[in-house]
Amino acid sequence: MRGKKILVTGGTGQVARPVAEALAAENEVWCLGRFGTSGVAEELQAQGITTWQWDMEDDSEYAFKGLPEDFTHVIHSAVRRGDDGDFNRTIDVNVSATGRLMAHCRTAEAFLFVSTGALYARQTLDHAYTENDPVDGVADWLPAYPVGKIATEGAVRALARVLGLPTTIARLNIAYGPGGYGGVPMLYFQRMLAGQPIPVPLEGQNWCSPLYTSDIVRQVPRLWEAASVPATLVNWGGDEAVGITDCVRYLEELTGVPADLVPSEVTRETYRFDPALRRRLTGPCEVGWRDGIRLTLEALHPEHVRPEHVQPEHTRPEHAGR
Ligand SMILES: NC(=O)c1ccc[n+]([C@@H]2O[C@H](COP(=O)([O-])OP(=O)(O)OC[C@H]3O[C@@H](n4cnc5c(N)ncnc54)[C@H](OP(=O)(O)O)[C@@H]3O)[C@@H](O)[C@H]2O)c1
């Protein structure tokens, strides 16, 4: 993809930052956000990205004043997760900011909204969720989050039709890789390092469809190509179903750090996706989960990777890094 004018929200985050950085090589990229972390705006600017102050909580008429309107592609990844438990505020901020963003970028060729798989109604642990499975927005670990996403998906569907703006809603699974904190697998590894228990189901294990950073970066332009009116809806996960317990056992094997797996009534629930539609839209993933986990560990915790597991540079998957 080259020569496009691209707007990115959430461009300081785990998901969209590597996308913005990769696209900046051959496109004009603008990142909108608060840039509260010291130095992050400068780091993006150093890669040719234009940074622009935007707070989703700002509902004034000035929120977009001075921002160009001629963006060709938008990825809207920023989210107010609702960590404060305020359902109404979470719905209002996400829905209003997203609606205003879509209206501002109404002439774009494609708008991509990053949603979540956490909105699906829980079925069996190993169920492969399709786009037509029922949603209920129940997540004990962050109750307002999936409710805000369901509400925002509604706004996105409506605005796509009203504006005639080709749109894709991508319900993301676990994003992981060398950038940021590394994603959910590295949260488990941090618990292992700290000797903290990892709750696992009383029977079976939790399943997920993790997606490695470089596959995310590669698939975004394909998701823009898939944008339509009415909005295209797709489960955005990796090709492989991965058991969380299997993943933790692999972390043990790579590092020798033991995991304290504790069977529990309540665990961090994850979702396995049926990858069929996403594969049709984007083509297959390129980084297998074992390679992805090892590369992430090597980048973030190199001192813990047993020497026999460090892969020589020349045999690594192409573009496996950020
Ligand atoms: N990571 C995952 O595994 C995963 C899984 C499923 C779905 N998702 C979805 O993917 C998207 C990106 O997630 P992430 O993990 O990259 O998030 P993240 O690392 O937690 O970053 C959150 C981003 O949201 C922006 N943001 C938050 N509040 C904002 C506000 N009031 N105004 C403007 N920007 C604001 C932040 O920008 P500033 O730094 O400028 O404040 C930051 O870039 C989210 O929509 C999330 O729901 C992620």
PDB file of C-alpha atoms in Angstrom, residues 53-214:
ATOM      1  CA  GLN A  53      -4.036  15.908  19.725  1.00  0.00           C
ATOM      2  CA  TRP A  54      -7.429  14.249  20.061  1.00  0.00           C
ATOM      3  CA  ASP A  55      -9.204  13.138  23.194  1.00  0.00           C
ATOM      4  CA  MET A  56     -12.246  10.913  22.637  1.00  0.00           C
ATOM      5  CA  GLU A  57     -13.736  12.458  25.771  1.00  0.00           C
ATOM      6  CA  ASP A  58     -13.737  15.908  24.116  1.00  0.00           C
ATOM      7  CA  ASP A  59     -17.234  16.355  22.711  1.00  0.00           C
ATOM      8  CA  SER A  60     -16.781  20.049  21.935  1.00  0.00           C
ATOM      9  CA  GLU A  61     -17.194  21.466  18.457  1.00  0.00           C
ATOM     10  CA  TYR A  62     -13.414  22.016  18.382  1.00  0.00           C
ATOM     11  CA  ALA A  63     -12.414  18.347  18.657  1.00  0.00           C
ATOM     12  CA  PHE A  64     -11.637  18.056  14.925  1.00  0.00           C
ATOM     13  CA  LYS A  65     -11.036  21.741  14.157  1.00  0.00           C
ATOM     14  CA  GLY A  66      -8.146  22.067  11.735  1.00  0.00           C
ATOM     15  CA  LEU A  67      -7.893  18.336  10.992  1.00  0.00           C
ATOM     16  CA  PRO A  68      -7.837  17.583   7.236  1.00  0.00           C
ATOM     17  CA  GLU A  69     -10.873  15.802   5.823  1.00  0.00           C
ATOM     18  CA  ASP A  70      -9.234  14.088   2.861  1.00  0.00           C
ATOM     19  CA  PHE A  71      -8.038  10.885   4.509  1.00  0.00           C
ATOM     20  CA  THR A  72      -8.299   7.859   2.233  1.00  0.00           C
ATOM     21  CA  HIS A  73      -8.107   5.166   4.943  1.00  0.00           C
ATOM     22  CA  VAL A  74      -8.926   5.103   8.656  1.00  0.00           C
ATOM     23  CA  ILE A  75      -8.124   2.546  11.345  1.00  0.00           C
ATOM     24  CA  HIS A  76      -9.956   3.399  14.559  1.00  0.00           C
ATOM     25  CA  SER A  77      -8.285   1.419  17.322  1.00  0.00           C
ATOM     26  CA  ALA A  78      -8.519   3.789  20.313  1.00  0.00           C
ATOM     27  CA  VAL A  79     -10.910   2.690  23.020  1.00  0.00           C
ATOM     28  CA  ARG A  80     -12.242   3.927  26.325  1.00  0.00           C
ATOM     29  CA  ARG A  81     -12.303   0.513  27.993  1.00  0.00           C
ATOM     30  CA  GLY A  82     -14.453   1.499  30.926  1.00  0.00           C
ATOM     31  CA  ASP A  83     -12.028   0.517  33.677  1.00  0.00           C
ATOM     32  CA  ASP A  84     -13.970   2.862  35.991  1.00  0.00           C
ATOM     33  CA  GLY A  85     -17.091   0.703  35.579  1.00  0.00           C
ATOM     34  CA  ASP A  86     -19.135   3.630  34.244  1.00  0.00           C
ATOM     35  CA  PHE A  87     -21.294   1.955  31.587  1.00  0.00           C
ATOM     36  CA  ASN A  88     -23.080   5.071  30.354  1.00  0.00           C
ATOM     37  CA  ARG A  89     -19.900   7.106  30.038  1.00  0.00           C
ATOM     38  CA  THR A  90     -18.135   4.225  28.256  1.00  0.00           C
ATOM     39  CA  ILE A  91     -20.971   3.899  25.773  1.00  0.00           C
ATOM     40  CA  ASP A  92     -21.325   7.634  25.255  1.00  0.00           C
ATOM     41  CA  VAL A  93     -17.624   8.396  24.757  1.00  0.00           C
ATOM     42  CA  ASN A  94     -16.938   5.483  22.399  1.00  0.00           C
ATOM     43  CA  VAL A  95     -20.109   5.862  20.370  1.00  0.00           C
ATOM     44  CA  SER A  96     -19.952   9.651  20.063  1.00  0.00           C
ATOM     45  CA  ALA A  97     -16.239   9.840  19.265  1.00  0.00           C
ATOM     46  CA  THR A  98     -16.544   7.068  16.686  1.00  0.00           C
ATOM     47  CA  GLY A  99     -19.585   8.621  15.056  1.00  0.00           C
ATOM     48  CA  ARG A 100     -17.935  12.009  14.815  1.00  0.00           C
ATOM     49  CA  LEU A 101     -14.746  10.459  13.441  1.00  0.00           C
ATOM     50  CA  MET A 102     -16.679   8.633  10.732  1.00  0.00           C
ATOM     51  CA  ALA A 103     -18.587  11.785   9.837  1.00  0.00           C
ATOM     52  CA  HIS A 104     -15.333  13.730   9.601  1.00  0.00           C
ATOM     53  CA  CYS A 105     -13.786  11.067   7.342  1.00  0.00           C
ATOM     54  CA  ARG A 106     -16.932  10.451   5.283  1.00  0.00           C
ATOM     55  CA  THR A 107     -15.068  10.635   1.950  1.00  0.00           C
ATOM     56  CA  ALA A 108     -12.551   7.925   2.863  1.00  0.00           C
ATOM     57  CA  GLU A 109     -12.205   4.818   0.708  1.00  0.00           C
ATOM     58  CA  ALA A 110     -12.364   2.580   3.783  1.00  0.00           C
ATOM     59  CA  PHE A 111     -12.916   2.766   7.537  1.00  0.00           C
ATOM     60  CA  LEU A 112     -11.728  -0.034   9.830  1.00  0.00           C
ATOM     61  CA  PHE A 113     -13.145  -0.291  13.352  1.00  0.00           C
ATOM     62  CA  VAL A 114     -11.258  -2.529  15.770  1.00  0.00           C
ATOM     63  CA  SER A 115     -13.774  -4.335  17.973  1.00  0.00           C
ATOM     64  CA  THR A 116     -13.346  -7.380  20.207  1.00  0.00           C
ATOM     65  CA  GLY A 117     -14.280 -11.049  20.458  1.00  0.00           C
ATOM     66  CA  ALA A 118     -15.008 -10.490  24.159  1.00  0.00           C
ATOM     67  CA  LEU A 119     -18.582  -9.572  23.260  1.00  0.00           C
ATOM     68  CA  TYR A 120     -19.633 -13.133  22.310  1.00  0.00           C
ATOM     69  CA  ALA A 121     -21.954 -15.071  24.594  1.00  0.00           C
ATOM     70  CA  ARG A 122     -19.831 -17.770  26.214  1.00  0.00           C
ATOM     71  CA  GLN A 123     -20.249 -21.279  24.796  1.00  0.00           C
ATOM     72  CA  THR A 124     -17.987 -24.291  25.457  1.00  0.00           C
ATOM     73  CA  LEU A 125     -14.343 -23.448  26.141  1.00  0.00           C
ATOM     74  CA  ASP A 126     -13.217 -24.832  22.773  1.00  0.00           C
ATOM     75  CA  HIS A 127     -16.120 -23.467  20.686  1.00  0.00           C
ATOM     76  CA  ALA A 128     -14.903 -21.913  17.412  1.00  0.00           C
ATOM     77  CA  TYR A 129     -16.858 -18.640  17.333  1.00  0.00           C
ATOM     78  CA  THR A 130     -18.202 -17.452  13.990  1.00  0.00           C
ATOM     79  CA  GLU A 131     -19.439 -13.969  13.138  1.00  0.00           C
ATOM     80  CA  ASN A 132     -23.040 -15.193  13.492  1.00  0.00           C
ATOM     81  CA  ASP A 133     -22.723 -16.490  17.043  1.00  0.00           C
ATOM     82  CA  PRO A 134     -24.848 -14.676  19.637  1.00  0.00           C
ATOM     83  CA  VAL A 135     -23.366 -11.814  21.625  1.00  0.00           C
ATOM     84  CA  ASP A 136     -24.211 -10.884  25.196  1.00  0.00           C
ATOM     85  CA  GLY A 137     -21.449  -8.490  26.195  1.00  0.00           C
ATOM     86  CA  VAL A 138     -20.765 -10.220  29.513  1.00  0.00           C
ATOM     87  CA  ALA A 139     -17.174 -10.017  30.768  1.00  0.00           C
ATOM     88  CA  ASP A 140     -16.662 -10.302  34.521  1.00  0.00           C
ATOM     89  CA  TRP A 141     -13.088  -9.011  34.253  1.00  0.00           C
ATOM     90  CA  LEU A 142     -14.114  -5.671  32.650  1.00  0.00           C
ATOM     91  CA  PRO A 143     -17.922  -5.413  32.504  1.00  0.00           C
ATOM     92  CA  ALA A 144     -18.338  -2.102  30.652  1.00  0.00           C
ATOM     93  CA  TYR A 145     -15.839  -3.008  27.930  1.00  0.00           C
ATOM     94  CA  PRO A 146     -17.841  -5.393  25.688  1.00  0.00           C
ATOM     95  CA  VAL A 147     -21.012  -3.372  26.254  1.00  0.00           C
ATOM     96  CA  GLY A 148     -19.220  -0.290  24.929  1.00  0.00           C
ATOM     97  CA  LYS A 149     -18.013  -2.303  21.940  1.00  0.00           C
ATOM     98  CA  ILE A 150     -21.481  -3.623  21.090  1.00  0.00           C
ATOM     99  CA  ALA A 151     -22.878  -0.102  21.287  1.00  0.00           C
ATOM    100  CA  THR A 152     -20.075   1.287  19.134  1.00  0.00           C
ATOM    101  CA  GLU A 153     -20.497  -1.455  16.536  1.00  0.00           C
ATOM    102  CA  GLY A 154     -24.104  -0.273  16.278  1.00  0.00           C
ATOM    103  CA  ALA A 155     -23.013   3.290  15.621  1.00  0.00           C
ATOM    104  CA  VAL A 156     -20.449   2.098  13.075  1.00  0.00           C
ATOM    105  CA  ARG A 157     -23.058   0.039  11.195  1.00  0.00           C
ATOM    106  CA  ALA A 158     -25.457   2.994  11.148  1.00  0.00           C
ATOM    107  CA  LEU A 159     -22.877   5.564  10.045  1.00  0.00           C
ATOM    108  CA  ALA A 160     -21.545   3.270   7.324  1.00  0.00           C
ATOM    109  CA  ARG A 161     -25.026   3.190   5.802  1.00  0.00           C
ATOM    110  CA  VAL A 162     -25.944   6.816   6.401  1.00  0.00           C
ATOM    111  CA  LEU A 163     -22.647   8.137   5.023  1.00  0.00           C
ATOM    112  CA  GLY A 164     -22.139   5.442   2.394  1.00  0.00           C
ATOM    113  CA  LEU A 165     -18.702   4.935   3.942  1.00  0.00           C
ATOM    114  CA  PRO A 166     -17.205   1.486   3.143  1.00  0.00           C
ATOM    115  CA  THR A 167     -16.480  -0.059   6.524  1.00  0.00           C
ATOM    116  CA  THR A 168     -15.058  -3.172   8.150  1.00  0.00           C
ATOM    117  CA  ILE A 169     -15.718  -4.139  11.763  1.00  0.00           C
ATOM    118  CA  ALA A 170     -12.938  -6.496  12.863  1.00  0.00           C
ATOM    119  CA  ARG A 171     -13.521  -8.322  16.148  1.00  0.00           C
ATOM    120  CA  LEU A 172      -9.976  -8.820  17.334  1.00  0.00           C
ATOM    121  CA  ASN A 173      -8.708 -11.845  19.255  1.00  0.00           C
ATOM    122  CA  ILE A 174      -5.480 -11.725  21.306  1.00  0.00           C
ATOM    123  CA  ALA A 175      -2.901  -9.477  19.679  1.00  0.00           C
ATOM    124  CA  TYR A 176       0.664 -10.269  20.713  1.00  0.00           C
ATOM    125  CA  GLY A 177       4.232  -9.646  19.617  1.00  0.00           C
ATOM    126  CA  PRO A 178       7.440  -7.774  20.394  1.00  0.00           C
ATOM    127  CA  GLY A 179       5.871  -4.304  20.686  1.00  0.00           C
ATOM    128  CA  GLY A 180       4.520  -2.730  23.866  1.00  0.00           C
ATOM    129  CA  TYR A 181       4.046  -5.156  26.755  1.00  0.00           C
ATOM    130  CA  GLY A 182       3.820  -8.107  24.362  1.00  0.00           C
ATOM    131  CA  GLY A 183       0.130  -8.984  24.730  1.00  0.00           C
ATOM    132  CA  VAL A 184      -1.686 -11.524  26.906  1.00  0.00           C
ATOM    133  CA  PRO A 185       0.925 -14.345  26.662  1.00  0.00           C
ATOM    134  CA  MET A 186       3.510 -12.026  28.200  1.00  0.00           C
ATOM    135  CA  LEU A 187       1.105 -11.149  31.014  1.00  0.00           C
ATOM    136  CA  TYR A 188       1.125 -14.868  31.847  1.00  0.00           C
ATOM    137  CA  PHE A 189       4.916 -14.949  31.678  1.00  0.00           C
ATOM    138  CA  GLN A 190       5.122 -12.003  34.074  1.00  0.00           C
ATOM    139  CA  ARG A 191       2.957 -13.958  36.514  1.00  0.00           C
ATOM    140  CA  MET A 192       5.318 -16.914  36.131  1.00  0.00           C
ATOM    141  CA  LEU A 193       8.325 -14.708  36.864  1.00  0.00           C
ATOM    142  CA  ALA A 194       6.603 -13.294  39.943  1.00  0.00           C
ATOM    143  CA  GLY A 195       5.657 -16.785  41.165  1.00  0.00           C
ATOM    144  CA  GLN A 196       1.974 -15.849  41.050  1.00  0.00           C
ATOM    145  CA  PRO A 197      -0.730 -18.481  40.452  1.00  0.00           C
ATOM    146  CA  ILE A 198      -2.348 -18.730  37.017  1.00  0.00           C
ATOM    147  CA  PRO A 199      -6.018 -19.747  37.302  1.00  0.00           C
ATOM    148  CA  VAL A 200      -7.033 -22.429  34.783  1.00  0.00           C
ATOM    149  CA  PRO A 201     -10.424 -24.140  34.269  1.00  0.00           C
ATOM    150  CA  LEU A 202     -11.357 -27.108  36.462  1.00  0.00           C
ATOM    151  CA  GLU A 203     -11.706 -29.184  33.283  1.00  0.00           C
ATOM    152  CA  GLY A 204     -10.149 -28.621  29.867  1.00  0.00           C
ATOM    153  CA  GLN A 205      -8.446 -25.317  29.103  1.00  0.00           C
ATOM    154  CA  ASN A 206      -9.189 -21.870  27.730  1.00  0.00           C
ATOM    155  CA  TRP A 207      -8.683 -21.455  23.998  1.00  0.00           C
ATOM    156  CA  CYS A 208      -7.787 -18.463  21.861  1.00  0.00           C
ATOM    157  CA  SER A 209      -6.740 -17.528  18.307  1.00  0.00           C
ATOM    158  CA  PRO A 210      -3.753 -15.245  18.855  1.00  0.00           C
ATOM    159  CA  LEU A 211      -2.556 -12.959  16.080  1.00  0.00           C
ATOM    160  CA  TYR A 212       1.104 -11.970  15.818  1.00  0.00           C
ATOM    161  CA  THR A 213       2.103  -8.340  15.204  1.00  0.00           C
ATOM    162  CA  SER A 214       3.473  -8.774  11.694  1.00  0.00           C
TER     163      SER A 214
END
